[in-house]
Amino acid sequence: MNTAARSVAPTSAQVLDLVVRRVERALKERVRYRYVKPLVLREGESYRIQSPCCSRKVDPSGGLIDIALLVPHAGGHWCLCSRDHANSTWVAQHQNEPLDVMLDLLCVDSEHQFWV
């Protein structure tokens, strides 16, 4: 048997790393605050996105703030949450859509829910 020809299924960690890269790549195409470099952090099965606070509305010193949380749901759908900084909670803004749709909503952010 030729073991070199055998394909190996990716591990769960490898799949999660691919999602991180996919989110990072999408964030490079965002509409607002294109000059800052957001961070994508794995948090269990979810993905928390942090960015420097450019508007200084949340953090007057311009430090890193949480801006979005992507939570996977069954069937390849996701929930996209914004941060309620005053109450230190996540608020679901969009639910039950594929990741590509959620990333488009996050990057365009026409209602200024995420990039504050």
Short mmCIF file of N, CA and C in Angstrom, two decimals:
data_model
loop_
_atom_site.label_atom_id
_atom_site.label_comp_id
_atom_site.label_asym_id
_atom_site.label_seq_id
_atom_site.Cartn_x
_atom_site.Cartn_y
_atom_site.Cartn_z
N MET A 1 0.84 -1.19 0.00
CA MET A 1 0.00 0.00 0.00
C MET A 1 0.88 1.24 0.00
N ASN A 2 0.59 2.18 -0.85
CA ASN A 2 1.36 3.41 -0.95
C ASN A 2 0.79 4.43 0.03
N THR A 3 1.49 4.63 1.13
CA THR A 3 1.00 5.56 2.16
C THR A 3 1.15 7.01 1.74
N ALA A 4 2.04 7.30 0.81
CA ALA A 4 2.24 8.68 0.36
C ALA A 4 1.03 9.19 -0.40
N ALA A 5 0.27 8.28 -1.03
CA ALA A 5 -0.88 8.69 -1.83
C ALA A 5 -2.14 8.86 -0.97
N ARG A 6 -2.09 8.41 0.26
CA ARG A 6 -3.24 8.53 1.15
C ARG A 6 -3.49 9.99 1.50
N SER A 7 -4.74 10.40 1.47
CA SER A 7 -5.03 11.78 1.89
C SER A 7 -5.38 11.76 3.37
N VAL A 8 -5.00 12.82 4.02
CA VAL A 8 -5.25 12.95 5.45
C VAL A 8 -6.29 14.03 5.64
N ALA A 9 -7.33 13.72 6.38
CA ALA A 9 -8.38 14.71 6.66
C ALA A 9 -7.80 15.80 7.56
N PRO A 10 -8.17 17.04 7.32
CA PRO A 10 -7.67 18.12 8.19
C PRO A 10 -8.21 17.98 9.60
N THR A 11 -7.41 18.38 10.55
CA THR A 11 -7.86 18.36 11.94
C THR A 11 -8.78 19.54 12.19
N SER A 12 -9.48 19.50 13.29
CA SER A 12 -10.39 20.59 13.66
C SER A 12 -9.62 21.91 13.76
N ALA A 13 -8.42 21.87 14.33
CA ALA A 13 -7.61 23.09 14.48
C ALA A 13 -7.25 23.67 13.12
N GLN A 14 -6.96 22.80 12.14
CA GLN A 14 -6.61 23.29 10.80
C GLN A 14 -7.81 23.97 10.14
N VAL A 15 -9.00 23.41 10.32
CA VAL A 15 -10.20 24.02 9.77
C VAL A 15 -10.44 25.38 10.41
N LEU A 16 -10.28 25.47 11.73
CA LEU A 16 -10.46 26.74 12.42
C LEU A 16 -9.45 27.77 11.94
N ASP A 17 -8.21 27.36 11.70
CA ASP A 17 -7.20 28.28 11.19
C ASP A 17 -7.56 28.79 9.80
N LEU A 18 -8.19 27.96 8.99
CA LEU A 18 -8.62 28.40 7.66
C LEU A 18 -9.71 29.47 7.77
N VAL A 19 -10.59 29.32 8.73
CA VAL A 19 -11.63 30.33 8.94
C VAL A 19 -10.98 31.65 9.36
N VAL A 20 -9.99 31.59 10.24
CA VAL A 20 -9.29 32.81 10.67
C VAL A 20 -8.70 33.51 9.45
N ARG A 21 -8.03 32.77 8.59
CA ARG A 21 -7.42 33.38 7.40
C ARG A 21 -8.49 33.95 6.46
N ARG A 22 -9.61 33.27 6.34
CA ARG A 22 -10.70 33.74 5.50
C ARG A 22 -11.26 35.06 6.03
N VAL A 23 -11.44 35.16 7.33
CA VAL A 23 -11.94 36.40 7.94
C VAL A 23 -10.90 37.51 7.77
N GLU A 24 -9.64 37.22 8.03
CA GLU A 24 -8.58 38.23 7.87
C GLU A 24 -8.53 38.76 6.44
N ARG A 25 -8.65 37.86 5.47
CA ARG A 25 -8.62 38.26 4.07
C ARG A 25 -9.81 39.16 3.75
N ALA A 26 -10.99 38.82 4.25
CA ALA A 26 -12.18 39.63 4.00
C ALA A 26 -12.05 41.02 4.63
N LEU A 27 -11.48 41.09 5.83
CA LEU A 27 -11.34 42.37 6.53
C LEU A 27 -10.44 43.35 5.79
N LYS A 28 -9.55 42.85 4.96
CA LYS A 28 -8.69 43.73 4.18
C LYS A 28 -9.49 44.52 3.15
N GLU A 29 -10.69 44.04 2.82
CA GLU A 29 -11.53 44.69 1.81
C GLU A 29 -12.63 45.55 2.42
N ARG A 30 -12.59 45.81 3.73
CA ARG A 30 -13.66 46.55 4.38
C ARG A 30 -13.70 48.00 3.89
N VAL A 31 -14.81 48.64 4.13
CA VAL A 31 -15.05 50.00 3.66
C VAL A 31 -14.50 51.03 4.65
N ARG A 32 -14.74 50.81 5.95
CA ARG A 32 -14.36 51.80 6.96
C ARG A 32 -13.03 51.44 7.62
N TYR A 33 -12.31 52.44 8.05
CA TYR A 33 -11.06 52.29 8.80
C TYR A 33 -10.09 51.30 8.14
N ARG A 34 -9.87 51.48 6.88
CA ARG A 34 -9.00 50.57 6.12
C ARG A 34 -7.54 50.68 6.55
N TYR A 35 -7.18 51.72 7.25
CA TYR A 35 -5.78 51.95 7.61
C TYR A 35 -5.39 51.27 8.92
N VAL A 36 -6.31 50.63 9.61
CA VAL A 36 -5.96 49.91 10.84
C VAL A 36 -5.97 48.41 10.57
N LYS A 37 -5.23 47.68 11.37
CA LYS A 37 -5.14 46.24 11.20
C LYS A 37 -5.91 45.55 12.32
N PRO A 38 -7.11 45.03 12.01
CA PRO A 38 -7.87 44.33 13.03
C PRO A 38 -7.25 42.97 13.34
N LEU A 39 -7.56 42.45 14.50
CA LEU A 39 -7.11 41.13 14.93
C LEU A 39 -8.29 40.18 14.93
N VAL A 40 -8.06 38.94 14.47
CA VAL A 40 -9.08 37.90 14.52
C VAL A 40 -8.61 36.88 15.54
N LEU A 41 -9.38 36.71 16.59
CA LEU A 41 -9.02 35.83 17.69
C LEU A 41 -10.03 34.70 17.80
N ARG A 42 -9.53 33.48 17.90
CA ARG A 42 -10.43 32.35 18.13
C ARG A 42 -10.84 32.35 19.59
N GLU A 43 -12.12 32.13 19.80
CA GLU A 43 -12.67 32.07 21.14
C GLU A 43 -13.60 30.86 21.17
N GLY A 44 -13.03 29.68 21.50
CA GLY A 44 -13.79 28.44 21.37
C GLY A 44 -14.04 28.20 19.90
N GLU A 45 -15.30 28.05 19.52
CA GLU A 45 -15.65 27.88 18.11
C GLU A 45 -16.01 29.21 17.44
N SER A 46 -16.02 30.28 18.20
CA SER A 46 -16.37 31.60 17.69
C SER A 46 -15.11 32.38 17.34
N TYR A 47 -15.31 33.52 16.68
CA TYR A 47 -14.21 34.38 16.25
C TYR A 47 -14.50 35.80 16.68
N ARG A 48 -13.63 36.34 17.54
CA ARG A 48 -13.77 37.71 18.04
C ARG A 48 -12.84 38.59 17.25
N ILE A 49 -13.35 39.74 16.83
CA ILE A 49 -12.55 40.67 16.04
C ILE A 49 -12.33 41.93 16.86
N GLN A 50 -11.07 42.31 16.97
CA GLN A 50 -10.68 43.53 17.68
C GLN A 50 -10.03 44.49 16.70
N SER A 51 -10.16 45.77 16.99
CA SER A 51 -9.55 46.79 16.15
C SER A 51 -9.19 47.99 17.02
N PRO A 52 -8.16 48.73 16.63
CA PRO A 52 -7.91 49.99 17.32
C PRO A 52 -9.14 50.89 17.18
N CYS A 53 -9.43 51.64 18.21
CA CYS A 53 -10.60 52.52 18.24
C CYS A 53 -10.23 53.85 17.57
N CYS A 54 -10.45 53.92 16.27
CA CYS A 54 -10.05 55.09 15.50
C CYS A 54 -10.90 56.32 15.78
N SER A 55 -12.18 56.12 16.03
CA SER A 55 -13.07 57.26 16.26
C SER A 55 -12.88 57.86 17.65
N ARG A 56 -12.26 57.07 18.53
CA ARG A 56 -12.04 57.47 19.93
C ARG A 56 -13.34 57.61 20.71
N LYS A 57 -14.46 57.10 20.15
CA LYS A 57 -15.75 57.17 20.84
C LYS A 57 -15.81 56.19 22.02
N VAL A 58 -15.21 55.01 21.85
CA VAL A 58 -15.25 53.99 22.89
C VAL A 58 -14.02 54.07 23.78
N ASP A 59 -12.87 54.23 23.16
CA ASP A 59 -11.61 54.33 23.91
C ASP A 59 -10.88 55.59 23.46
N PRO A 60 -10.90 56.65 24.27
CA PRO A 60 -10.27 57.91 23.89
C PRO A 60 -8.79 57.79 23.56
N SER A 61 -8.12 56.76 24.08
CA SER A 61 -6.69 56.59 23.80
C SER A 61 -6.44 55.82 22.51
N GLY A 62 -7.50 55.33 21.87
CA GLY A 62 -7.33 54.61 20.60
C GLY A 62 -6.89 53.17 20.76
N GLY A 63 -7.09 52.60 21.93
CA GLY A 63 -6.69 51.22 22.18
C GLY A 63 -7.56 50.20 21.45
N LEU A 64 -7.19 48.94 21.58
CA LEU A 64 -7.94 47.86 20.95
C LEU A 64 -9.30 47.69 21.62
N ILE A 65 -10.33 47.55 20.79
CA ILE A 65 -11.68 47.29 21.29
C ILE A 65 -12.28 46.12 20.52
N ASP A 66 -13.19 45.41 21.15
CA ASP A 66 -13.94 44.36 20.45
C ASP A 66 -14.94 45.03 19.53
N ILE A 67 -15.01 44.56 18.28
CA ILE A 67 -15.97 45.14 17.35
C ILE A 67 -16.99 44.14 16.84
N ALA A 68 -16.62 42.86 16.77
CA ALA A 68 -17.56 41.87 16.23
C ALA A 68 -17.24 40.49 16.77
N LEU A 69 -18.28 39.65 16.77
CA LEU A 69 -18.15 38.25 17.16
C LEU A 69 -18.91 37.43 16.13
N LEU A 70 -18.22 36.47 15.52
CA LEU A 70 -18.84 35.55 14.58
C LEU A 70 -19.02 34.22 15.28
N VAL A 71 -20.27 33.76 15.34
CA VAL A 71 -20.59 32.52 16.05
C VAL A 71 -21.16 31.52 15.05
N PRO A 72 -20.52 30.35 14.91
CA PRO A 72 -21.04 29.35 13.98
C PRO A 72 -22.32 28.70 14.51
N HIS A 73 -23.25 28.44 13.59
CA HIS A 73 -24.49 27.74 13.91
C HIS A 73 -24.57 26.50 13.02
N ALA A 74 -25.53 25.67 13.26
CA ALA A 74 -25.70 24.44 12.49
C ALA A 74 -25.95 24.74 11.02
N GLY A 75 -25.57 23.81 10.17
CA GLY A 75 -25.86 23.94 8.75
C GLY A 75 -25.01 24.95 8.01
N GLY A 76 -23.86 25.32 8.57
CA GLY A 76 -22.98 26.27 7.89
C GLY A 76 -23.44 27.72 7.99
N HIS A 77 -24.36 28.00 8.88
CA HIS A 77 -24.82 29.37 9.08
C HIS A 77 -24.10 29.98 10.27
N TRP A 78 -24.17 31.31 10.34
CA TRP A 78 -23.44 32.06 11.36
C TRP A 78 -24.33 33.12 11.98
N CYS A 79 -23.90 33.61 13.12
CA CYS A 79 -24.49 34.77 13.78
C CYS A 79 -23.39 35.82 13.87
N LEU A 80 -23.71 37.05 13.53
CA LEU A 80 -22.76 38.16 13.60
C LEU A 80 -23.24 39.12 14.68
N CYS A 81 -22.41 39.31 15.70
CA CYS A 81 -22.76 40.16 16.84
C CYS A 81 -21.87 41.40 16.86
N SER A 82 -22.46 42.50 17.32
CA SER A 82 -21.69 43.71 17.58
C SER A 82 -21.50 43.82 19.08
N ARG A 83 -20.58 44.68 19.50
CA ARG A 83 -20.30 44.86 20.92
C ARG A 83 -21.06 46.07 21.45
N ASP A 84 -21.81 45.85 22.52
CA ASP A 84 -22.41 46.94 23.27
C ASP A 84 -21.39 47.29 24.34
N HIS A 85 -20.59 48.29 24.07
CA HIS A 85 -19.48 48.64 24.96
C HIS A 85 -19.96 49.18 26.31
N ALA A 86 -21.07 49.87 26.32
CA ALA A 86 -21.59 50.44 27.57
C ALA A 86 -21.99 49.34 28.56
N ASN A 87 -22.53 48.23 28.03
CA ASN A 87 -22.99 47.14 28.89
C ASN A 87 -22.08 45.91 28.87
N SER A 88 -20.99 46.00 28.12
CA SER A 88 -20.03 44.88 28.00
C SER A 88 -20.72 43.58 27.60
N THR A 89 -21.58 43.67 26.58
CA THR A 89 -22.27 42.48 26.08
C THR A 89 -22.20 42.43 24.56
N TRP A 90 -22.46 41.24 24.02
CA TRP A 90 -22.56 41.06 22.57
C TRP A 90 -24.03 41.12 22.19
N VAL A 91 -24.33 41.76 21.07
CA VAL A 91 -25.69 41.89 20.58
C VAL A 91 -25.77 41.30 19.17
N ALA A 92 -26.63 40.30 19.00
CA ALA A 92 -26.79 39.68 17.68
C ALA A 92 -27.40 40.69 16.71
N GLN A 93 -26.71 40.93 15.61
CA GLN A 93 -27.20 41.86 14.59
C GLN A 93 -27.76 41.13 13.37
N HIS A 94 -27.13 40.03 13.00
CA HIS A 94 -27.53 39.25 11.83
C HIS A 94 -27.39 37.77 12.19
N GLN A 95 -28.37 36.97 11.76
CA GLN A 95 -28.35 35.55 12.10
C GLN A 95 -28.71 34.69 10.90
N ASN A 96 -28.27 33.43 11.00
CA ASN A 96 -28.64 32.38 10.04
C ASN A 96 -28.30 32.71 8.59
N GLU A 97 -27.08 33.18 8.39
CA GLU A 97 -26.57 33.44 7.04
C GLU A 97 -25.22 32.74 6.88
N PRO A 98 -24.83 32.45 5.65
CA PRO A 98 -23.49 31.87 5.42
C PRO A 98 -22.40 32.87 5.81
N LEU A 99 -21.21 32.36 6.04
CA LEU A 99 -20.09 33.20 6.47
C LEU A 99 -19.80 34.32 5.48
N ASP A 100 -19.86 34.05 4.18
CA ASP A 100 -19.59 35.09 3.18
C ASP A 100 -20.53 36.28 3.33
N VAL A 101 -21.80 36.01 3.59
CA VAL A 101 -22.78 37.08 3.76
C VAL A 101 -22.44 37.89 5.01
N MET A 102 -22.10 37.20 6.08
CA MET A 102 -21.75 37.89 7.33
C MET A 102 -20.51 38.76 7.16
N LEU A 103 -19.53 38.25 6.44
CA LEU A 103 -18.31 39.03 6.23
C LEU A 103 -18.59 40.26 5.38
N ASP A 104 -19.48 40.13 4.40
CA ASP A 104 -19.86 41.31 3.60
C ASP A 104 -20.55 42.36 4.48
N LEU A 105 -21.46 41.91 5.34
CA LEU A 105 -22.15 42.84 6.23
C LEU A 105 -21.17 43.54 7.17
N LEU A 106 -20.21 42.80 7.68
CA LEU A 106 -19.21 43.36 8.59
C LEU A 106 -18.31 44.36 7.86
N CYS A 107 -17.89 44.02 6.67
CA CYS A 107 -16.94 44.88 5.94
C CYS A 107 -17.59 46.14 5.38
N VAL A 108 -18.84 46.08 5.00
CA VAL A 108 -19.53 47.27 4.49
C VAL A 108 -20.02 48.12 5.66
N ASP A 109 -20.66 47.50 6.64
CA ASP A 109 -21.12 48.16 7.86
C ASP A 109 -21.81 49.49 7.59
N SER A 110 -22.80 49.47 6.71
CA SER A 110 -23.49 50.71 6.32
C SER A 110 -24.24 51.37 7.47
N GLU A 111 -24.58 50.61 8.51
CA GLU A 111 -25.31 51.18 9.66
C GLU A 111 -24.39 51.48 10.85
N HIS A 112 -23.10 51.37 10.65
CA HIS A 112 -22.10 51.66 11.69
C HIS A 112 -22.35 50.88 12.99
N GLN A 113 -22.64 49.59 12.84
CA GLN A 113 -22.87 48.73 13.99
C GLN A 113 -21.57 48.18 14.55
N PHE A 114 -20.55 48.08 13.72
CA PHE A 114 -19.32 47.40 14.13
C PHE A 114 -18.13 48.35 14.23
N TRP A 115 -17.86 49.05 13.16
CA TRP A 115 -16.69 49.96 13.12
C TRP A 115 -17.11 51.29 13.70
N VAL A 116 -17.02 51.42 15.02
CA VAL A 116 -17.46 52.65 15.71
C VAL A 116 -16.32 53.61 15.93
#
